PDB file of C-alpha atoms in Angstrom:
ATOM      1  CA  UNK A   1     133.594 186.697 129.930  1.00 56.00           C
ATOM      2  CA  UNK A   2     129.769 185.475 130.126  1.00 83.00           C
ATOM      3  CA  UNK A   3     127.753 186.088 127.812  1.00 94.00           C
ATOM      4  CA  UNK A   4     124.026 187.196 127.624  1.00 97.00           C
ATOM      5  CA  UNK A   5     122.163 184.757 129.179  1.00 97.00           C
ATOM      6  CA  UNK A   6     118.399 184.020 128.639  1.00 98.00           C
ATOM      7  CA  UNK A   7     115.837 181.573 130.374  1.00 97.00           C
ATOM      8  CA  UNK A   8     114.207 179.514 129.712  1.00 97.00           C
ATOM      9  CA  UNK A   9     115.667 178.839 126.271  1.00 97.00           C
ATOM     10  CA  UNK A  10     112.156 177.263 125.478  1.00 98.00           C
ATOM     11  CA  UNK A  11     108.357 177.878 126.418  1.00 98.00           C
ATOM     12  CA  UNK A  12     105.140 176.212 125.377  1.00 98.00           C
ATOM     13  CA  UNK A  13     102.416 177.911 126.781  1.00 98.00           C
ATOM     14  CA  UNK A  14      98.405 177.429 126.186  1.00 97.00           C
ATOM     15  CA  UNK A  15      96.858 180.173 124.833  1.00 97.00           C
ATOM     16  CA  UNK A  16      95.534 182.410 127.061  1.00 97.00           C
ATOM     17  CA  UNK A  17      98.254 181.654 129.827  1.00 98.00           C
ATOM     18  CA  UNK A  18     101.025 183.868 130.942  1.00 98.00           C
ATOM     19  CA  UNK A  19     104.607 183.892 130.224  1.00 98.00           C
ATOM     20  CA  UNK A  20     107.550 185.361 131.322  1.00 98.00           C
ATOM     21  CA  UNK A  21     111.081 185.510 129.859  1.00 98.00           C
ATOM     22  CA  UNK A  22     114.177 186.117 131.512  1.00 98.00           C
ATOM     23  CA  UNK A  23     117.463 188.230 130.209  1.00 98.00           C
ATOM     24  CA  UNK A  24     120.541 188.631 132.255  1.00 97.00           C
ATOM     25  CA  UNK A  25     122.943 190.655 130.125  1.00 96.00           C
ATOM     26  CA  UNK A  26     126.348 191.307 130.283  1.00 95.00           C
ATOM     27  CA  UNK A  27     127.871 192.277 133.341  1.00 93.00           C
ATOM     28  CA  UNK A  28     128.289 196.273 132.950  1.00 90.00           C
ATOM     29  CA  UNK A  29     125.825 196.929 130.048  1.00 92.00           C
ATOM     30  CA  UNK A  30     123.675 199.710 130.573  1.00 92.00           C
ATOM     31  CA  UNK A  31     121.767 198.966 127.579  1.00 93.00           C
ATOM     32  CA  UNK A  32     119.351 196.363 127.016  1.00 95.00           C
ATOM     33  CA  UNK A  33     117.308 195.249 123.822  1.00 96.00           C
ATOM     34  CA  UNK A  34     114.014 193.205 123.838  1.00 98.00           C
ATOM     35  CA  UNK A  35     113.271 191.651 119.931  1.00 98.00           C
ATOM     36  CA  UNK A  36     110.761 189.551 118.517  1.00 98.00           C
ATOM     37  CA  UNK A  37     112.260 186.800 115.936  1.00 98.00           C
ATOM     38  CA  UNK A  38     109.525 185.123 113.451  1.00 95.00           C
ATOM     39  CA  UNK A  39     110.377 182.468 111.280  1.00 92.00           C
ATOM     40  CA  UNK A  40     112.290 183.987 108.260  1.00 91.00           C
ATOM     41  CA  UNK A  41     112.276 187.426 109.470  1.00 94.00           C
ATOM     42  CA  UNK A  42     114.898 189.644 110.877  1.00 95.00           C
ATOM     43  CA  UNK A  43     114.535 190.550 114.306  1.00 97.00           C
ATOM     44  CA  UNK A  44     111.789 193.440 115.712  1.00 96.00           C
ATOM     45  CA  UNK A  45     112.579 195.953 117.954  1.00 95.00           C
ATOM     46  CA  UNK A  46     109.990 195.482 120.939  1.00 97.00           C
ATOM     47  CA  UNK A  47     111.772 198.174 123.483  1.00 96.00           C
ATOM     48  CA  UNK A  48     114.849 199.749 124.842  1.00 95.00           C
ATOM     49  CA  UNK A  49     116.262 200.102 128.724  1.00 95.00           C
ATOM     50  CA  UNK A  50     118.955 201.874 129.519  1.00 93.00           C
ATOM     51  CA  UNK A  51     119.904 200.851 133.186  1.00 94.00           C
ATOM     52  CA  UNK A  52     116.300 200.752 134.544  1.00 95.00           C
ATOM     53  CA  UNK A  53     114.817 203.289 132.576  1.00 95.00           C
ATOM     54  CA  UNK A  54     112.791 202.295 129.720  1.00 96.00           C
ATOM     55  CA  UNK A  55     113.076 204.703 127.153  1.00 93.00           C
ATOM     56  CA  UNK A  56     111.717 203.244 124.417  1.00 93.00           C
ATOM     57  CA  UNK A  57     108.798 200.484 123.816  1.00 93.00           C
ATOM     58  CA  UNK A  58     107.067 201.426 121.249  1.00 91.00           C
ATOM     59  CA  UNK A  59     107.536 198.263 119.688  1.00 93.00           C
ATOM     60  CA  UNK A  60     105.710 196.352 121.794  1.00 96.00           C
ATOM     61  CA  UNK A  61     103.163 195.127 120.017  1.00 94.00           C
ATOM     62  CA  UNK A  62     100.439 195.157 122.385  1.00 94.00           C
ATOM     63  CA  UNK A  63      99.390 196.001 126.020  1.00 95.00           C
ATOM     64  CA  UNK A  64      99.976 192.264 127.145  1.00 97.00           C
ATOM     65  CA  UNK A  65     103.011 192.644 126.524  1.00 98.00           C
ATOM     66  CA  UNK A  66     105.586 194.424 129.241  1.00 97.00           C
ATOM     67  CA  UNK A  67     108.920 194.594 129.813  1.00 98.00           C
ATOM     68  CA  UNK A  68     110.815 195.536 133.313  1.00 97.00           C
ATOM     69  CA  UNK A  69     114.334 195.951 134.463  1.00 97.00           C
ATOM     70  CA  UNK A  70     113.435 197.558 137.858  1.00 96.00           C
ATOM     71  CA  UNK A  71     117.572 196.696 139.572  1.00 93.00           C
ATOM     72  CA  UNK A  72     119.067 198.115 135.962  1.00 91.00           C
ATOM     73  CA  UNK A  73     120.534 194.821 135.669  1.00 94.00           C
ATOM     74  CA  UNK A  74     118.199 191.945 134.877  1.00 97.00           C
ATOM     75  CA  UNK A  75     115.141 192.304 132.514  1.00 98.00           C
ATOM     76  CA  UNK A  76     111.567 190.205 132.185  1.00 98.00           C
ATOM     77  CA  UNK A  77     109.750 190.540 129.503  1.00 98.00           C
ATOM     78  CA  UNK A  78     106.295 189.256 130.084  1.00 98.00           C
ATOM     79  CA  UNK A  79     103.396 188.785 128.017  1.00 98.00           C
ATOM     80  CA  UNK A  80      99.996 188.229 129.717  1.00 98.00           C
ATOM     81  CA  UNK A  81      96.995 185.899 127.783  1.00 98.00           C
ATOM     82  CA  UNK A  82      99.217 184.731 125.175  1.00 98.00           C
ATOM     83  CA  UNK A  83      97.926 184.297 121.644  1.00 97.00           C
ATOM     84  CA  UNK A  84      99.161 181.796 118.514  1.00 96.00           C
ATOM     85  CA  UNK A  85     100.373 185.109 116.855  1.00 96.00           C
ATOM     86  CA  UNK A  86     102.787 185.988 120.116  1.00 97.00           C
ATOM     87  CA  UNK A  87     104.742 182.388 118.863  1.00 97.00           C
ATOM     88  CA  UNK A  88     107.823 183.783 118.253  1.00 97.00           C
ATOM     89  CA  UNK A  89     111.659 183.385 119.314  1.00 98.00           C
ATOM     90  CA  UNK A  90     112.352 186.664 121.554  1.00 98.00           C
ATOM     91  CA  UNK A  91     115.842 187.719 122.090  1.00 98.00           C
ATOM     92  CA  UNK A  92     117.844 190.157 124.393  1.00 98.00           C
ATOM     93  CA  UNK A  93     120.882 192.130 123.663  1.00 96.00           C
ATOM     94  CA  UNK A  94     122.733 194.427 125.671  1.00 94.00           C
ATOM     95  CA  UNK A  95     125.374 196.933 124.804  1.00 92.00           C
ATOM     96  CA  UNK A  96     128.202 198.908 126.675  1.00 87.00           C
ATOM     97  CA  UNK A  97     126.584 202.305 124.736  1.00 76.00           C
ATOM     98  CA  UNK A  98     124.535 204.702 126.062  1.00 70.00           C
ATOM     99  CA  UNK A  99     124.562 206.981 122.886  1.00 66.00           C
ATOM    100  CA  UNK A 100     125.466 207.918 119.512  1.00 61.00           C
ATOM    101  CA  UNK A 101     126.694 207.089 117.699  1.00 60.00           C
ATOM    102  CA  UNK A 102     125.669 203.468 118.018  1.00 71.00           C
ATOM    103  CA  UNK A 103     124.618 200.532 120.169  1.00 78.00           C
ATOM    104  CA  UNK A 104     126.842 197.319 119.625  1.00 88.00           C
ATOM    105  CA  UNK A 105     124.238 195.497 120.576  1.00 91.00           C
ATOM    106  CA  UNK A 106     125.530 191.251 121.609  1.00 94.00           C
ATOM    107  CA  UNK A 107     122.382 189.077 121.918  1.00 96.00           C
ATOM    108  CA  UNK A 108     121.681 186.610 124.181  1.00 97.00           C
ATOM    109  CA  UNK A 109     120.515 182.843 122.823  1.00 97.00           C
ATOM    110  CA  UNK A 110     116.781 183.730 122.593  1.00 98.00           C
ATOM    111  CA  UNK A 111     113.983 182.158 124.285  1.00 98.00           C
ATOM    112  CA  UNK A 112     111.727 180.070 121.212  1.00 98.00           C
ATOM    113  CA  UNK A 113     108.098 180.713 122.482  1.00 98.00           C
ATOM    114  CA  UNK A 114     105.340 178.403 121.189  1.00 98.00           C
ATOM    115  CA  UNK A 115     101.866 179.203 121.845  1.00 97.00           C
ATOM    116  CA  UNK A 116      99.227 175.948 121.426  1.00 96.00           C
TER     117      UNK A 116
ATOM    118  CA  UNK B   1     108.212 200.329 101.022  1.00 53.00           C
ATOM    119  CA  UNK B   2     110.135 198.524 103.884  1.00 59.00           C
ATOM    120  CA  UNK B   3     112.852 200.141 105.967  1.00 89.00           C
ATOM    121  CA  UNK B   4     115.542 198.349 105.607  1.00 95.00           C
ATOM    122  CA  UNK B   5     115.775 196.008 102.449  1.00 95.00           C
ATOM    123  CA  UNK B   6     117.689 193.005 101.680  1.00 95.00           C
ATOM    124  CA  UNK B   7     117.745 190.581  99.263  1.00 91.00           C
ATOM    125  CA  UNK B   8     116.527 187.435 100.520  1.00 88.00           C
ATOM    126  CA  UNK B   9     118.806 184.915  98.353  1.00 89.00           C
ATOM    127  CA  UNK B  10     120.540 182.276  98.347  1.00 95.00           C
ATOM    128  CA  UNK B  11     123.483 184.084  97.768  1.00 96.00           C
ATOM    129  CA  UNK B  12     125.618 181.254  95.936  1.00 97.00           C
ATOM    130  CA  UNK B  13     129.712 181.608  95.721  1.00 97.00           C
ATOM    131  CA  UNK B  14     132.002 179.263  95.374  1.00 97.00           C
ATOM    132  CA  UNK B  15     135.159 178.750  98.148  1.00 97.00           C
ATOM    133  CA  UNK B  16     137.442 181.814  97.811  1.00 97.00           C
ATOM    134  CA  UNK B  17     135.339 183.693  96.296  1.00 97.00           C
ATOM    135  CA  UNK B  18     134.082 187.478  97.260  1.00 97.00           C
ATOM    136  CA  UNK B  19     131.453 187.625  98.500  1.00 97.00           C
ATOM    137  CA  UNK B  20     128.943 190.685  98.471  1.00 97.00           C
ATOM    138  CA  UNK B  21     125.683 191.496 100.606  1.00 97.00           C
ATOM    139  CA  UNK B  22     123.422 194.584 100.127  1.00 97.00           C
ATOM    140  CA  UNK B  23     121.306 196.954 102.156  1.00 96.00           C
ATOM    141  CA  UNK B  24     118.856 199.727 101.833  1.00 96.00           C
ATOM    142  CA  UNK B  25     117.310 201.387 104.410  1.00 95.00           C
ATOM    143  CA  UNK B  26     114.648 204.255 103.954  1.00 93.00           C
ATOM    144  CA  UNK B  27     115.523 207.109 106.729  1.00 89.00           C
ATOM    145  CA  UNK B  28     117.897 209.537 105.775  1.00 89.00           C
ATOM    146  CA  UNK B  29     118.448 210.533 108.667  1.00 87.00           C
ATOM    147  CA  UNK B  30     119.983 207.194 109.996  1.00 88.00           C
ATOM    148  CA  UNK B  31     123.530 207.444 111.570  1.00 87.00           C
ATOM    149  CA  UNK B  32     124.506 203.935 112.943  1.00 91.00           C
ATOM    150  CA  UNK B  33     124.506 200.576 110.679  1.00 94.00           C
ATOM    151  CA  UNK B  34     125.577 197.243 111.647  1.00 95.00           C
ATOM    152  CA  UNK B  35     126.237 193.902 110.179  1.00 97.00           C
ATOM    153  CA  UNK B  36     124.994 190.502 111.610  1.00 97.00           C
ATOM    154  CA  UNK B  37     125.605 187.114 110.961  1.00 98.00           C
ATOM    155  CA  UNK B  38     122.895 184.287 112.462  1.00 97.00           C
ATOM    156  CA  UNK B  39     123.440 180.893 111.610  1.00 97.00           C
ATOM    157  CA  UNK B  40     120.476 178.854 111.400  1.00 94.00           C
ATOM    158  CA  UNK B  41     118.697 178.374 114.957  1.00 93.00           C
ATOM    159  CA  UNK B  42     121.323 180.712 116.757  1.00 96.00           C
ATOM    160  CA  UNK B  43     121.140 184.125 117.144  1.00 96.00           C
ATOM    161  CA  UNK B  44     122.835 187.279 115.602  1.00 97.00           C
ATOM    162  CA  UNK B  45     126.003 187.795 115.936  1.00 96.00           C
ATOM    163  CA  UNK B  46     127.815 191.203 115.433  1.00 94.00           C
ATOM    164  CA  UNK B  47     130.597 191.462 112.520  1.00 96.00           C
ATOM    165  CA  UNK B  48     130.691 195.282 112.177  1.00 94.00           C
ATOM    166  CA  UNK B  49     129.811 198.370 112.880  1.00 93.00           C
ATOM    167  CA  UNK B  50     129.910 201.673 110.181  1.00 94.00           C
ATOM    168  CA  UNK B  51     128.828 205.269 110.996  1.00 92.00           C
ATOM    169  CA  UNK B  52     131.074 207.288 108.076  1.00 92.00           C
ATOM    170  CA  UNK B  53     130.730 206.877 104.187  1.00 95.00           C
ATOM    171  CA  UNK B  54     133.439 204.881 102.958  1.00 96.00           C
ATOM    172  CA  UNK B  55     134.709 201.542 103.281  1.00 96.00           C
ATOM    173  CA  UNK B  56     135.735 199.709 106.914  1.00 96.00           C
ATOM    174  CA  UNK B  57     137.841 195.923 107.197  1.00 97.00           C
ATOM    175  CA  UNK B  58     138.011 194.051 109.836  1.00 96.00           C
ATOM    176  CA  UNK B  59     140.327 191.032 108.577  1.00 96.00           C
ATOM    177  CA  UNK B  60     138.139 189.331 105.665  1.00 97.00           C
ATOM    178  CA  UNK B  61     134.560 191.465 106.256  1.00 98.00           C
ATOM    179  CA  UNK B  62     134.770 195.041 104.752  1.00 98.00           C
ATOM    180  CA  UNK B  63     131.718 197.280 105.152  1.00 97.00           C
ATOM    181  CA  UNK B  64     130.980 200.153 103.062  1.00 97.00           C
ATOM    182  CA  UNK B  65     128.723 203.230 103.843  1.00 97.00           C
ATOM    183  CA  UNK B  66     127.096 205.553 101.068  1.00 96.00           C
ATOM    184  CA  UNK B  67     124.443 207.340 103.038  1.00 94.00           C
ATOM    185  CA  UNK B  68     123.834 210.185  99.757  1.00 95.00           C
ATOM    186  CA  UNK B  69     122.103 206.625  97.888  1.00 95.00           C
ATOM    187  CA  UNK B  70     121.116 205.184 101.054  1.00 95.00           C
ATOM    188  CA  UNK B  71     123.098 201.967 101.107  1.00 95.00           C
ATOM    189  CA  UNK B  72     125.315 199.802 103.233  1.00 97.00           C
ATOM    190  CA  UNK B  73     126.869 196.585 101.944  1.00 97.00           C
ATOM    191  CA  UNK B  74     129.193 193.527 103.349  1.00 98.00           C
ATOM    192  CA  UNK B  75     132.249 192.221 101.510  1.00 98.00           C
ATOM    193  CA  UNK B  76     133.153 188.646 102.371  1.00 98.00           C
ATOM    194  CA  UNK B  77     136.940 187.983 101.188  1.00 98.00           C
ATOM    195  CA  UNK B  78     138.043 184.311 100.715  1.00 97.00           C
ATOM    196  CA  UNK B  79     134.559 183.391 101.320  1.00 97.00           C
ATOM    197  CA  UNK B  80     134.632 179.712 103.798  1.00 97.00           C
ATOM    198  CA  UNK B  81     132.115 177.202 104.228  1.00 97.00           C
ATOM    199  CA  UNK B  82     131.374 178.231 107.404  1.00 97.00           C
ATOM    200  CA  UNK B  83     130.447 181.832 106.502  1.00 97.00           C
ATOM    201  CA  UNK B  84     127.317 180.199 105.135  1.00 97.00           C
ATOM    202  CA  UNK B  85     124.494 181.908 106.891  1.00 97.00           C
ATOM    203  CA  UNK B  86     121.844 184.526 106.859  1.00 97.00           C
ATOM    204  CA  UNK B  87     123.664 187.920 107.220  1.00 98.00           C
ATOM    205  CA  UNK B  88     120.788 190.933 108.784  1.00 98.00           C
ATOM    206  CA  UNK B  89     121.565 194.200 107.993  1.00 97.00           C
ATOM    207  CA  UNK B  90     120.783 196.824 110.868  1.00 95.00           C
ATOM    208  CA  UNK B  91     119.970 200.277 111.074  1.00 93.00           C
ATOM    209  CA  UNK B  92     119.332 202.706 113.321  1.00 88.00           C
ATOM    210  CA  UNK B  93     116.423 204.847 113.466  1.00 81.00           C
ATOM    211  CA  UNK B  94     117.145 208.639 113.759  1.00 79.00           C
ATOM    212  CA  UNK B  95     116.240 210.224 116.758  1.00 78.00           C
ATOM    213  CA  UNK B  96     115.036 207.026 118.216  1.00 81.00           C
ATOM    214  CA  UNK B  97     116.943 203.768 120.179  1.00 84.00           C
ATOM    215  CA  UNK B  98     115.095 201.691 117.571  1.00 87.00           C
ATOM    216  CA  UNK B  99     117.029 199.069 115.290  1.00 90.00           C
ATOM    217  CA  UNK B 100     115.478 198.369 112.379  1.00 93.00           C
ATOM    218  CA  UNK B 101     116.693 195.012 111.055  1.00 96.00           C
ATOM    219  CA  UNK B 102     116.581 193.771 107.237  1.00 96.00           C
ATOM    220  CA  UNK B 103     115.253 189.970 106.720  1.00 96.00           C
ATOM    221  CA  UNK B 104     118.237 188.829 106.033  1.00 96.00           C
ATOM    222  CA  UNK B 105     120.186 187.587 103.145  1.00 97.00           C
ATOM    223  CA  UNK B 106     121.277 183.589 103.273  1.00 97.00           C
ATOM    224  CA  UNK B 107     124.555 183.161 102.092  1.00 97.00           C
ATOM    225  CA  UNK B 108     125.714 179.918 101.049  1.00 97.00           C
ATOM    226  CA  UNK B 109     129.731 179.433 100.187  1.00 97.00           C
ATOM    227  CA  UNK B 110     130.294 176.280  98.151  1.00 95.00           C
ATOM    228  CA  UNK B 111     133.121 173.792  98.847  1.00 91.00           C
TER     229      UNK B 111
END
């Protein structure tokens, strides 16, 4: 079946503008991921939804940054007056799990954000 | 002291070789632990899952579990070319839906 999809799969924004990133996960998954990919790092949790409930972002990074999933389906992450340090690939995951003891989590292609 | 640990690499072995990946992580209280594999520009991919000390296989990947020293690490059997990539270690943090990932160890598997 289809995958987690992401869009666009590539942003340059000027700092100071807004951006928003799209996740469409798999059909069925309750749970959905937000990361934050730098170059030569493993990926950093940013926040957690399960269906439209966000239970968990307390790794965004700062308040321009929010996340919604208000149809417990499809998820935008935005992140208002965008700064060289927000450059960054971001990727989605989702997972069939709701609870322990873990969260297969199957990301989506990532969206490479570059910030000029 | 970071949460999860890795060695960063190159991780060199030759074709058929075993390979073998290793993680820390910091909480004790962690219960869920997860192997990835992200080839260079893609994303992660999941290989396994472990949640019990002891050893898991899934055809040529076996996982092992020893949460008394805090460690999980990745067995690569009949190591390929094409398993060269950077494998992340995840962990869960207790009590939380947070995954903390490692940076990643790059593997490369010589023909």
């Amino acid at each position: 079946g289809a995958g987690v999809s992401q869009s666009p799969r590539y942003k340059v924004a000027k700092r100071g503008q807004d951006v928003a990133l799209r996740c469409d996960p798999i059909s069925g998954h309750v749970s959905l991921f937000w990361y934050q990919q730098a170059l030569g790092q493993g990926p950093e949790f940013l926040t957690y939804f399960q269906n439209e409930a966000q239970l968990d972002k307390s790794g965004l990074p700062s308040d321009r940054f929010f996340a919604e999933r208000p149809e417990g389906s499809v998820s935008t992450l935005k992140i208002q007056r965008t700064q060289q340090e927000d450059s960054a690939v971001y990727l989605c995951a989702s997972s069939l799990a709701t609870a322990w003891p873990g969260y297969e989590q199957y990301f989506g292609p990532g969206t490479r954000l570059t910030v000029t | 002291q970071k949460e999860v640990e890795q060695n960063s690499g190159p991780l060199s072995v030759p074709e058929g070789a075993i390979a073998s990946l290793n993680c820390t992580y910091s909480d004790r209280g962690s219960q869920s632990f997860f192997w990835y594999r992200q080839y260079s520009g893609k994303s992660p991919e999941l290989i396994m899952s472990i949640y019990s000390n002891g050893d898991k296989e899934d055809g040529r990947f076996t996982a092992q579990l020893n949460k008394a020293s805090q460690y999980v690490s990745l067995l690569i059997r009949d190591s390929q070319p094409s398993d060269s990539a950077t494998y992340l270690c995840a962990v869960n943090y207790s009590g939380t839906y947070k995954y903390i990932f490692g940076t990643g160890t790059r593997l490369k598997v010589l023909a």
